[in-house]
Tab-separated table of C-alpha atoms in Angstrom:
chain	number	residue	atom	x	y	z
Q	1	UNK	CA	47.173	-7.715	54.618
Q	2	UNK	CA	44.419	-8.225	51.138
Q	3	UNK	CA	42.072	-5.673	51.017
Q	4	UNK	CA	38.475	-7.706	51.331
Q	5	UNK	CA	35.162	-6.182	50.482
Q	6	UNK	CA	31.948	-8.434	51.928
Q	7	UNK	CA	28.422	-7.120	49.873
Q	8	UNK	CA	25.763	-8.303	52.410
Q	9	UNK	CA	22.693	-8.906	50.036
Q	10	UNK	CA	20.036	-8.964	52.350
Q	11	UNK	CA	17.430	-12.219	51.130
Q	12	UNK	CA	19.388	-13.608	49.097
Q	13	UNK	CA	18.949	-17.202	48.241
Q	14	UNK	CA	19.355	-20.077	45.434
Q	15	UNK	CA	16.106	-19.911	44.535
Q	16	UNK	CA	16.579	-16.489	43.505
Q	17	UNK	CA	19.562	-17.336	40.859
Q	18	UNK	CA	17.518	-18.952	38.197
Q	19	UNK	CA	17.719	-15.953	36.010
Q	20	UNK	CA	20.460	-16.783	33.205
Q	21	UNK	CA	20.087	-12.775	31.998
Q	22	UNK	CA	20.994	-11.143	35.283
Q	23	UNK	CA	24.949	-10.349	36.297
Q	24	UNK	CA	24.935	-11.650	38.709
Q	25	UNK	CA	24.024	-14.775	38.005
Q	26	UNK	CA	26.617	-14.845	35.164
Q	27	UNK	CA	28.998	-13.589	38.048
Q	28	UNK	CA	28.738	-16.445	40.227
Q	29	UNK	CA	29.358	-19.269	36.680
Q	30	UNK	CA	32.982	-18.509	37.805
Q	31	UNK	CA	32.921	-18.370	41.799
Q	32	UNK	CA	32.227	-21.081	44.502
Q	33	UNK	CA	28.655	-21.350	45.542
Q	34	UNK	CA	28.096	-22.324	49.683
Q	35	UNK	CA	25.182	-22.301	51.302
Q	36	UNK	CA	25.412	-21.023	55.391
Q	37	UNK	CA	22.870	-23.084	57.196
Q	38	UNK	CA	20.682	-20.601	59.265
Q	39	UNK	CA	21.369	-19.326	62.730
Q	40	UNK	CA	18.379	-19.617	64.787
Q	41	UNK	CA	16.854	-16.729	64.918
Q	42	UNK	CA	17.509	-16.400	60.618
Q	43	UNK	CA	17.438	-12.913	61.573
Q	44	UNK	CA	19.673	-9.265	60.605
Q	45	UNK	CA	21.208	-8.675	64.523
Q	46	UNK	CA	21.819	-12.252	64.819
Q	47	UNK	CA	22.956	-13.891	61.972
Q	48	UNK	CA	25.194	-10.836	61.308
Q	49	UNK	CA	26.534	-10.715	65.069
Q	50	UNK	CA	27.501	-14.351	64.484
Q	51	UNK	CA	28.945	-13.889	61.073
Q	52	UNK	CA	31.084	-10.833	62.819
Q	53	UNK	CA	32.017	-12.476	65.927
Q	54	UNK	CA	32.232	-16.560	65.022
Q	55	UNK	CA	29.853	-17.307	67.949
Q	56	UNK	CA	26.423	-18.507	68.011
Q	57	UNK	CA	24.055	-16.019	69.850
Q	58	UNK	CA	24.149	-17.683	73.361
Q	59	UNK	CA	27.702	-16.819	73.306
Q	60	UNK	CA	27.366	-13.247	71.832
Q	61	UNK	CA	24.003	-12.165	73.382
Q	62	UNK	CA	22.028	-11.208	70.317
Q	63	UNK	CA	19.120	-13.681	70.957
Q	64	UNK	CA	16.736	-11.452	68.211
Q	65	UNK	CA	16.437	-7.786	66.862
Q	66	UNK	CA	15.248	-7.493	69.763
Q	67	UNK	CA	14.508	-8.594	73.476
Q	68	UNK	CA	12.829	-7.606	77.051
Q	69	UNK	CA	15.113	-5.745	78.943
Q	70	UNK	CA	14.204	-6.888	82.092
Q	71	UNK	CA	15.392	-4.880	84.079
Q	72	UNK	CA	13.324	-1.636	83.177
Q	73	UNK	CA	10.583	-4.395	81.923
Q	74	UNK	CA	10.416	-3.105	78.992
Q	75	UNK	CA	10.711	-4.378	74.676
Q	76	UNK	CA	13.638	-2.700	72.832
Q	77	UNK	CA	13.817	-3.455	69.624
Q	78	UNK	CA	16.686	-1.814	66.805
Q	79	UNK	CA	19.157	-0.946	69.675
Q	80	UNK	CA	22.117	0.385	68.165
Q	81	UNK	CA	25.472	0.136	70.554
Q	82	UNK	CA	27.817	-2.319	69.239
Q	83	UNK	CA	28.372	-2.676	73.026
Q	84	UNK	CA	25.119	-4.933	72.983
Q	85	UNK	CA	27.617	-7.242	71.210
Q	86	UNK	CA	28.966	-9.612	74.094
Q	87	UNK	CA	31.878	-10.996	71.805
Q	88	UNK	CA	34.845	-9.654	69.930
Q	89	UNK	CA	34.311	-8.236	66.618
Q	90	UNK	CA	36.261	-9.641	63.214
Q	91	UNK	CA	37.689	-5.845	63.463
Q	92	UNK	CA	38.934	-6.588	67.354
Q	93	UNK	CA	40.387	-9.915	66.165
Q	94	UNK	CA	42.331	-8.305	62.835
Q	95	UNK	CA	43.255	-5.591	64.414
Q	96	UNK	CA	44.695	-8.230	67.375
Q	97	UNK	CA	46.563	-9.415	63.714
Q	98	UNK	CA	48.146	-6.454	62.533
Q	99	UNK	CA	47.597	-3.168	63.739
Q	100	UNK	CA	47.800	-1.147	60.745
Q	101	UNK	CA	44.133	-3.012	59.659
Q	102	UNK	CA	41.396	-0.764	59.500
Q	103	UNK	CA	37.389	-1.805	58.810
Q	104	UNK	CA	34.492	0.103	57.078
Q	105	UNK	CA	31.132	-0.708	58.116
Q	106	UNK	CA	28.530	0.502	55.880
Q	107	UNK	CA	25.393	-0.549	57.362
Q	108	UNK	CA	25.626	-3.579	59.196
Q	109	UNK	CA	24.210	-3.308	62.451
Q	110	UNK	CA	25.066	-2.182	66.015
Q	111	UNK	CA	27.465	-0.148	64.008
Q	112	UNK	CA	27.708	2.422	66.605
Q	113	UNK	CA	30.626	3.176	69.235
Q	114	UNK	CA	32.432	0.055	67.562
Q	115	UNK	CA	36.162	-0.509	67.571
Q	116	UNK	CA	35.458	-0.401	63.414
Q	117	UNK	CA	37.411	2.473	61.487
Q	118	UNK	CA	34.695	4.471	58.846
Q	119	UNK	CA	31.239	3.690	59.426
Q	120	UNK	CA	27.529	4.698	58.520
Q	121	UNK	CA	24.152	3.473	59.862
Q	122	UNK	CA	20.929	5.288	59.759
Q	123	UNK	CA	20.178	7.920	62.453
Q	124	UNK	CA	17.288	10.221	61.991
Q	125	UNK	CA	16.838	13.049	64.339
Q	126	UNK	CA	13.766	13.049	65.963
Q	127	UNK	CA	12.857	16.603	66.971
Q	128	UNK	CA	10.708	18.289	69.659
Q	129	UNK	CA	7.951	19.467	67.594
Q	130	UNK	CA	7.331	15.322	66.325
Q	131	UNK	CA	9.142	15.259	62.936
Q	132	UNK	CA	11.600	12.383	62.302
Q	133	UNK	CA	14.367	14.162	60.002
Q	134	UNK	CA	16.207	11.392	57.620
Q	135	UNK	CA	19.820	11.588	58.460
Q	136	UNK	CA	22.400	8.983	59.220
Q	137	UNK	CA	25.745	8.802	61.507
Q	138	UNK	CA	29.349	7.811	61.024
Q	139	UNK	CA	32.449	7.502	62.570
Q	140	UNK	CA	34.218	9.841	62.474
Q	141	UNK	CA	31.553	12.583	62.400
Q	142	UNK	CA	32.517	14.468	60.070
Q	143	UNK	CA	32.165	11.404	56.987
Q	144	UNK	CA	28.092	11.790	57.832
Q	145	UNK	CA	28.274	15.288	55.864
Q	146	UNK	CA	30.710	14.591	53.491
Q	147	UNK	CA	28.978	12.237	51.869
Q	148	UNK	CA	25.293	14.059	52.550
Q	149	UNK	CA	27.618	16.951	50.393
Q	150	UNK	CA	28.603	14.443	47.472
Q	151	UNK	CA	25.033	11.981	47.546
Q	152	UNK	CA	22.602	14.050	49.206
Q	153	UNK	CA	20.661	13.083	52.964
Q	154	UNK	CA	20.254	9.205	53.308
Q	155	UNK	CA	16.554	8.515	51.654
Q	156	UNK	CA	15.594	7.032	55.217
Q	157	UNK	CA	12.185	6.836	54.258
Q	158	UNK	CA	13.647	4.798	51.473
Q	159	UNK	CA	14.957	2.428	53.772
Q	160	UNK	CA	12.237	1.133	55.532
Q	161	UNK	CA	8.403	2.211	55.116
Q	162	UNK	CA	5.845	2.243	52.143
Q	163	UNK	CA	8.103	4.036	50.391
Q	164	UNK	CA	10.917	1.791	50.871
Q	165	UNK	CA	12.300	0.989	47.669
Q	166	UNK	CA	16.192	0.863	45.264
Q	167	UNK	CA	16.716	4.134	46.179
Q	168	UNK	CA	18.311	3.288	49.839
Q	169	UNK	CA	20.806	0.610	48.573
Q	170	UNK	CA	21.764	2.585	45.662
Q	171	UNK	CA	22.651	5.256	48.201
Q	172	UNK	CA	24.497	2.915	50.405
Q	173	UNK	CA	26.082	1.592	47.255
Q	174	UNK	CA	27.733	4.987	46.324
Q	175	UNK	CA	28.199	5.716	49.479
Q	176	UNK	CA	30.406	2.723	50.002
Q	177	UNK	CA	32.310	3.571	47.030
Q	178	UNK	CA	33.327	6.968	48.093
Q	179	UNK	CA	34.530	5.682	51.669
Q	180	UNK	CA	36.947	3.285	49.993
Q	181	UNK	CA	38.127	5.730	47.438
Q	182	UNK	CA	38.610	8.064	50.564
Q	183	UNK	CA	39.874	5.707	53.377
Q	184	UNK	CA	41.350	2.552	51.348
Q	185	UNK	CA	40.307	0.279	54.295
Q	186	UNK	CA	41.692	-3.264	54.411
Q	187	UNK	CA	38.233	-4.593	54.846
Q	188	UNK	CA	35.079	-3.228	54.177
Q	189	UNK	CA	31.201	-4.304	54.878
Q	190	UNK	CA	28.553	-3.374	52.808
Q	191	UNK	CA	24.691	-4.280	53.470
Q	192	UNK	CA	22.038	-3.844	50.563
Q	193	UNK	CA	18.757	-4.318	51.990
Q	194	UNK	CA	16.487	-4.037	48.939
Q	195	UNK	CA	15.336	-7.249	48.425
Q	196	UNK	CA	14.309	-7.782	52.120
Q	197	UNK	CA	11.026	-5.315	51.429
Q	198	UNK	CA	10.504	-7.106	48.102
Q	199	UNK	CA	10.204	-10.529	49.735
Q	200	UNK	CA	8.435	-9.991	52.349
Q	201	UNK	CA	5.638	-7.467	50.210
Q	202	UNK	CA	5.448	-9.879	47.212
Q	203	UNK	CA	5.585	-13.475	45.840
Q	204	UNK	CA	4.752	-12.177	41.962
Q	205	UNK	CA	7.296	-13.714	40.342
Q	206	UNK	CA	7.460	-10.964	37.675
Q	207	UNK	CA	7.332	-8.408	40.346
Q	208	UNK	CA	10.514	-9.555	42.228
Q	209	UNK	CA	12.436	-10.144	38.783
Q	210	UNK	CA	11.570	-6.593	38.275
Q	211	UNK	CA	12.982	-5.840	41.759
Q	212	UNK	CA	15.834	-7.964	40.988
Q	213	UNK	CA	16.470	-6.372	37.948
Q	214	UNK	CA	16.980	-3.182	39.484
Q	215	UNK	CA	19.226	-4.445	41.994
Q	216	UNK	CA	21.241	-6.256	39.680
Q	217	UNK	CA	22.277	-3.138	37.905
Q	218	UNK	CA	23.473	-1.902	41.462
Q	219	UNK	CA	25.456	-4.752	42.432
Q	220	UNK	CA	26.948	-4.454	38.320
Q	221	UNK	CA	28.619	-1.341	39.070
Q	222	UNK	CA	29.249	-2.119	43.081
Q	223	UNK	CA	31.114	-5.429	42.157
Q	224	UNK	CA	32.578	-3.564	38.893
Q	225	UNK	CA	34.444	-0.753	40.887
Q	226	UNK	CA	35.840	-3.295	43.851
Q	227	UNK	CA	37.088	-5.775	40.848
Q	228	UNK	CA	38.795	-2.368	38.994
Q	229	UNK	CA	40.256	-2.109	42.219
Q	230	UNK	CA	41.805	-5.813	42.052
Q	231	UNK	CA	39.507	-6.603	44.765
Q	232	UNK	CA	37.392	-9.562	44.264
Q	233	UNK	CA	34.215	-9.276	46.744
Q	234	UNK	CA	32.615	-12.032	48.629
Q	235	UNK	CA	28.937	-11.929	48.415
Q	236	UNK	CA	26.757	-12.894	51.417
Q	237	UNK	CA	23.354	-12.909	52.447
Q	238	UNK	CA	21.486	-13.273	56.418
Q	239	UNK	CA	18.727	-15.451	55.488
Q	240	UNK	CA	16.324	-16.171	52.343
Q	241	UNK	CA	12.962	-15.390	52.477
Q	242	UNK	CA	10.251	-17.845	52.001
Q	243	UNK	CA	6.242	-17.397	50.867
Q	244	UNK	CA	3.986	-17.726	53.476
Q	245	UNK	CA	0.141	-18.480	53.990
Q	246	UNK	CA	-0.349	-15.996	56.977
Q	247	UNK	CA	0.324	-15.149	60.690
Q	248	UNK	CA	0.453	-16.632	64.261
Q	249	UNK	CA	-1.377	-13.865	66.837
Q	250	UNK	CA	0.726	-15.216	69.474
Q	251	UNK	CA	-0.252	-12.303	71.962
Q	252	UNK	CA	-3.846	-12.516	71.341
Q	253	UNK	CA	-3.067	-16.339	72.344
Q	254	UNK	CA	-1.710	-15.247	75.333
Q	255	UNK	CA	-4.050	-12.660	75.919
Q	256	UNK	CA	-7.144	-15.268	75.017
Q	257	UNK	CA	-5.619	-17.434	78.078
Q	258	UNK	CA	-5.458	-15.462	80.586
Q	259	UNK	CA	-1.813	-14.028	80.226
Q	260	UNK	CA	-1.081	-10.329	78.840
Q	261	UNK	CA	-2.073	-7.117	81.468
Q	262	UNK	CA	-2.855	-4.071	79.430
Q	263	UNK	CA	-2.940	-0.748	80.340
Q	264	UNK	CA	-5.739	1.469	78.524
Q	265	UNK	CA	-4.998	4.966	77.749
Q	266	UNK	CA	-7.085	7.903	76.143
Q	267	UNK	CA	-9.272	4.611	75.237
Q	268	UNK	CA	-6.578	2.236	73.615
Q	269	UNK	CA	-4.454	-0.486	75.182
Q	270	UNK	CA	-0.669	-0.633	75.487
Q	271	UNK	CA	1.031	-3.879	76.938
Q	272	UNK	CA	2.021	-3.795	80.171
Q	273	UNK	CA	5.221	-6.208	79.807
Q	274	UNK	CA	5.929	-6.558	83.342
Q	275	UNK	CA	2.737	-6.497	84.696
Q	276	UNK	CA	1.491	-9.958	82.218
Q	277	UNK	CA	2.361	-12.951	83.313
Q	278	UNK	CA	3.237	-14.278	80.418
Q	279	UNK	CA	3.570	-12.078	76.660
Q	280	UNK	CA	5.688	-12.676	73.322
Q	281	UNK	CA	8.248	-10.350	71.804
Q	282	UNK	CA	7.533	-11.604	68.427
Q	283	UNK	CA	10.110	-10.721	65.589
Q	284	UNK	CA	9.580	-12.426	62.026
Q	285	UNK	CA	9.305	-16.289	62.635
Q	286	UNK	CA	10.368	-16.623	66.143
Q	287	UNK	CA	8.912	-14.975	69.198
Q	288	UNK	CA	10.745	-15.013	72.783
Q	289	UNK	CA	7.858	-15.994	75.000
Q	290	UNK	CA	9.246	-14.168	79.019
Q	291	UNK	CA	6.505	-15.952	81.270
Q	292	UNK	CA	7.115	-13.527	84.655
Q	293	UNK	CA	5.197	-15.828	86.760
Q	294	UNK	CA	7.846	-18.727	86.536
Q	295	UNK	CA	5.095	-21.852	88.222
Q	296	UNK	CA	3.433	-21.086	84.871
Q	297	UNK	CA	6.185	-22.187	82.561
Q	298	UNK	CA	4.474	-25.029	81.644
Q	299	UNK	CA	1.184	-24.526	81.073
Q	300	UNK	CA	1.902	-22.026	78.813
Q	301	UNK	CA	4.635	-24.561	76.845
Q	302	UNK	CA	1.758	-26.404	76.695
Q	303	UNK	CA	-0.850	-23.778	75.155
Q	304	UNK	CA	2.290	-22.833	72.942
Q	305	UNK	CA	2.658	-26.615	71.309
Q	306	UNK	CA	-1.169	-27.072	70.841
Q	307	UNK	CA	-0.679	-23.995	68.503
Q	308	UNK	CA	-0.787	-26.337	64.631
Q	309	UNK	CA	1.173	-22.881	62.945
Q	310	UNK	CA	3.952	-23.069	65.624
Q	311	UNK	CA	6.833	-25.828	65.044
Q	312	UNK	CA	8.646	-25.745	67.895
Q	313	UNK	CA	8.496	-24.593	71.483
Q	314	UNK	CA	11.963	-24.200	73.351
Q	315	UNK	CA	12.261	-24.648	76.788
Q	316	UNK	CA	15.116	-24.169	79.280
Q	317	UNK	CA	16.790	-27.603	78.267
Q	318	UNK	CA	15.752	-27.337	74.324
Q	319	UNK	CA	17.335	-23.678	73.982
Q	320	UNK	CA	20.767	-25.094	74.821
Q	321	UNK	CA	19.905	-27.718	72.273
Q	322	UNK	CA	19.403	-24.266	69.626
Q	323	UNK	CA	22.091	-22.046	71.211
Q	324	UNK	CA	19.794	-19.664	72.780
Q	325	UNK	CA	20.473	-20.341	76.364
Q	326	UNK	CA	21.415	-16.866	77.103
Q	327	UNK	CA	19.438	-14.553	79.858
Q	328	UNK	CA	18.280	-12.152	76.916
Q	329	UNK	CA	16.331	-14.816	75.775
Q	330	UNK	CA	12.521	-15.959	76.671
Q	331	UNK	CA	11.598	-18.364	78.481
Q	332	UNK	CA	9.894	-20.102	76.304
Q	333	UNK	CA	11.463	-19.619	72.563
Q	334	UNK	CA	8.369	-20.513	70.264
Q	335	UNK	CA	9.488	-21.129	66.278
Q	336	UNK	CA	6.991	-21.182	63.746
Q	337	UNK	CA	6.423	-23.548	61.078
Q	338	UNK	CA	8.401	-22.551	57.771
Q	339	UNK	CA	5.017	-21.409	55.920
Q	340	UNK	CA	3.653	-18.311	58.838
Q	341	UNK	CA	5.096	-16.011	61.153
Q	342	UNK	CA	4.329	-13.875	64.091
Q	343	UNK	CA	2.631	-10.838	64.389
Q	344	UNK	CA	3.121	-8.522	67.925
Q	345	UNK	CA	-0.592	-7.454	67.746
Q	346	UNK	CA	-2.010	-8.282	71.741
Q	347	UNK	CA	-5.421	-6.308	71.169
Q	348	UNK	CA	-8.527	-8.254	70.708
Q	349	UNK	CA	-10.561	-5.509	68.417
Q	350	UNK	CA	-8.727	-3.662	65.933
Q	351	UNK	CA	-10.924	0.030	68.017
Q	352	UNK	CA	-8.402	-0.744	70.836
Q	353	UNK	CA	-5.316	-0.750	69.124
Q	354	UNK	CA	-2.575	1.485	70.055
Q	355	UNK	CA	-2.078	4.781	68.131
Q	356	UNK	CA	1.533	3.581	67.133
Q	357	UNK	CA	0.350	0.225	65.471
Q	358	UNK	CA	-1.167	2.047	62.503
Q	359	UNK	CA	2.380	3.877	62.388
Q	360	UNK	CA	5.561	3.195	61.503
Q	361	UNK	CA	7.458	3.502	64.765
Q	362	UNK	CA	10.162	0.479	65.240
Q	363	UNK	CA	10.482	1.564	68.513
Q	364	UNK	CA	7.358	1.390	69.932
Q	365	UNK	CA	6.215	-1.728	69.215
Q	366	UNK	CA	6.534	-4.203	71.402
Q	367	UNK	CA	7.676	-6.892	68.267
Q	368	UNK	CA	8.322	-6.559	64.748
Q	369	UNK	CA	6.015	-4.951	62.570
Q	370	UNK	CA	6.277	-5.887	58.280
Q	371	UNK	CA	3.230	-4.650	58.146
Q	372	UNK	CA	4.826	-1.193	58.257
Q	373	UNK	CA	5.563	-1.827	54.456
Q	374	UNK	CA	2.041	-0.714	53.721
Q	375	UNK	CA	-0.534	1.992	53.215
Q	376	UNK	CA	-3.748	0.942	54.224
Q	377	UNK	CA	-5.625	-0.613	50.890
Q	378	UNK	CA	-9.373	0.427	52.955
Q	379	UNK	CA	-8.381	3.921	53.088
Q	380	UNK	CA	-9.211	6.024	49.612
Q	381	UNK	CA	-7.191	9.077	48.399
Q	382	UNK	CA	-3.845	7.360	50.121
Q	383	UNK	CA	-1.408	10.077	48.602
Q	384	UNK	CA	-3.489	13.127	49.606
Q	385	UNK	CA	-4.225	12.030	53.282
Q	386	UNK	CA	-0.034	11.400	53.066
Q	387	UNK	CA	0.263	14.700	51.527
Q	388	UNK	CA	-1.667	16.432	53.657
Q	389	UNK	CA	-0.007	15.324	56.692
Q	390	UNK	CA	2.991	16.189	55.901
Q	391	UNK	CA	2.266	19.547	54.788
Q	392	UNK	CA	0.682	19.902	58.258
Q	393	UNK	CA	3.926	18.566	59.668
Q	394	UNK	CA	6.162	21.217	57.799
Q	395	UNK	CA	3.877	23.814	58.970
Q	396	UNK	CA	4.177	22.380	63.051
Q	397	UNK	CA	1.454	20.763	63.532
Q	398	UNK	CA	1.890	17.924	65.475
Q	399	UNK	CA	-0.498	14.422	64.553
Q	400	UNK	CA	-0.201	11.174	63.696
Q	401	UNK	CA	1.250	9.959	60.275
Q	402	UNK	CA	-1.253	6.477	60.640
Q	403	UNK	CA	-1.356	5.698	57.227
Q	404	UNK	CA	-0.449	1.612	58.026
Q	405	UNK	CA	-2.912	-1.112	58.282
Q	406	UNK	CA	-3.329	-3.694	60.594
Q	407	UNK	CA	-3.817	-6.679	58.020
Q	408	UNK	CA	-1.393	-8.621	58.829
Q	409	UNK	CA	-2.535	-11.119	55.864
Q	410	UNK	CA	-0.908	-8.887	53.459
Q	411	UNK	CA	2.605	-9.890	54.289
Q	412	UNK	CA	4.314	-12.627	51.465
Q	413	UNK	CA	7.197	-13.730	52.784
Q	414	UNK	CA	9.069	-14.025	56.604
Q	415	UNK	CA	12.269	-15.594	57.711
Q	416	UNK	CA	13.291	-16.435	60.883
Q	417	UNK	CA	13.175	-20.480	61.441
Q	418	UNK	CA	15.599	-22.793	60.261
Q	419	UNK	CA	13.431	-26.045	59.421
Q	420	UNK	CA	13.364	-24.352	56.084
Q	421	UNK	CA	14.118	-25.857	52.350
Q	422	UNK	CA	17.994	-25.451	51.211
Q	423	UNK	CA	16.702	-23.211	48.222
Q	424	UNK	CA	16.054	-20.449	50.877
Q	425	UNK	CA	19.350	-20.950	53.198
Q	426	UNK	CA	21.390	-17.762	53.026
Q	427	UNK	CA	24.734	-18.159	50.550
Q	428	UNK	CA	28.309	-17.684	50.506
Q	429	UNK	CA	29.925	-16.369	47.221
Q	430	UNK	CA	33.304	-16.025	47.258
Q	431	UNK	CA	36.535	-16.926	44.253
Q	432	UNK	CA	37.194	-20.217	43.187
Q	433	UNK	CA	39.928	-21.255	45.161
Q	434	UNK	CA	39.044	-25.448	44.718
Q	435	UNK	CA	39.358	-26.063	48.237
Q	436	UNK	CA	35.495	-27.151	48.068
Q	437	UNK	CA	32.806	-28.507	45.974
Q	438	UNK	CA	30.514	-26.312	44.955
Q	439	UNK	CA	26.989	-26.169	46.625
Q	440	UNK	CA	28.752	-27.080	50.088
Q	441	UNK	CA	26.845	-26.448	53.445
Q	442	UNK	CA	28.642	-24.021	55.707
Q	443	UNK	CA	28.014	-23.357	59.472
Q	444	UNK	CA	27.391	-19.519	60.307
Q	445	UNK	CA	30.299	-19.035	62.494
Q	446	UNK	CA	32.756	-20.303	59.686
Q	447	UNK	CA	31.698	-16.968	57.822
Q	448	UNK	CA	34.266	-15.122	60.243
Q	449	UNK	CA	37.540	-16.401	59.687
Q	450	UNK	CA	36.892	-17.312	56.294
Q	451	UNK	CA	36.515	-13.188	55.766
Q	452	UNK	CA	40.232	-13.280	57.901
Q	453	UNK	CA	41.696	-15.946	55.442
Q	454	UNK	CA	41.052	-13.470	52.741
Q	455	UNK	CA	42.447	-10.857	54.667
Q	456	UNK	CA	45.263	-12.587	56.003
Q	457	UNK	CA	45.877	-15.179	53.829
């Protein structure tokens, strides 16, 4: 077996590889660069599960970053158990070939309770007094304490939210090097999230370049570390992030047409998914639309097809064409045009927005909310507000950390759709073996086999 490292640089596409002074650009010149045809939806959990199983969503079951759990009548995103992936993973296949194979999974999703050997993933502590304390989860359990003793606490608030920045990516890179030095796994999977925040928040070339340079420093050190050990790393991405014009408020459209029910609590509105005729679980540029009143599927489909910002509306038949015919999928699946994205917003008046809407709360919201990366520009003295809220929490007072705006037009980039220019396809960069022309298009299901080939020859 050959030691192999796969570095997942989220958001990397050939559209970003035009800067000649980057280490990464120069490094790629001696490598094989292929583009990966995006899986639908081109979002984190679906893409990673496809890469790690060699299967498509209708087989592995990861139809988005979350879905409607019908037996509970609740939308749940960002679950972490690997048991949700309904197909053998790359480490399972490899261990069947050779029982001495070991795998380290550094922050790829569905990390918990897998058959991989050395794992680390974000896992905050949710305390009874309302505090969310930065932390991570590991296998074996003592690995967490060993890493945090060396590197400090995992910087959770730099991993997601308004303060997301290069610190979390640097921590993951440093942790990956330590785990590799301590355990020498046959395969190491590394997730570097930095570009994900930047390209959704900004469309200014100067800001993008500045952040590319920050990431480039991390990559030069990380790649150099493995090359010094005789390992030729594979670099890939899950999706590219393209500029967008604006949002599609799909749930507001459904509500205006009488399909959505809400509960009013303390004067605010909570989506009642189980009581609604139809609602959408929005996730970047895809929305799973669950129609509880089945005879209304066709009329909901026509409503969505008449929305000019929506590119595709897949029904029971066409979902099969796009490999989304799975029980977890919506009765309909809407895909936005390449320069739009879906919000989860279901209220028609911001005064009625639920209390969690203005907070960073990835588990209460019935859809993905990239606006969590911003603080409200309409509120003055934001740093002072944040400091005061933090002080109150430290003193034991409960309170809302309500600093997030409700302005979806702040978002500058998105992903998830597949009818996009090839410049925004994800990439696969590896040693030049002279087997394929540079810049070929490979299927996302082929990534698993390619990694196994690197390991076993």
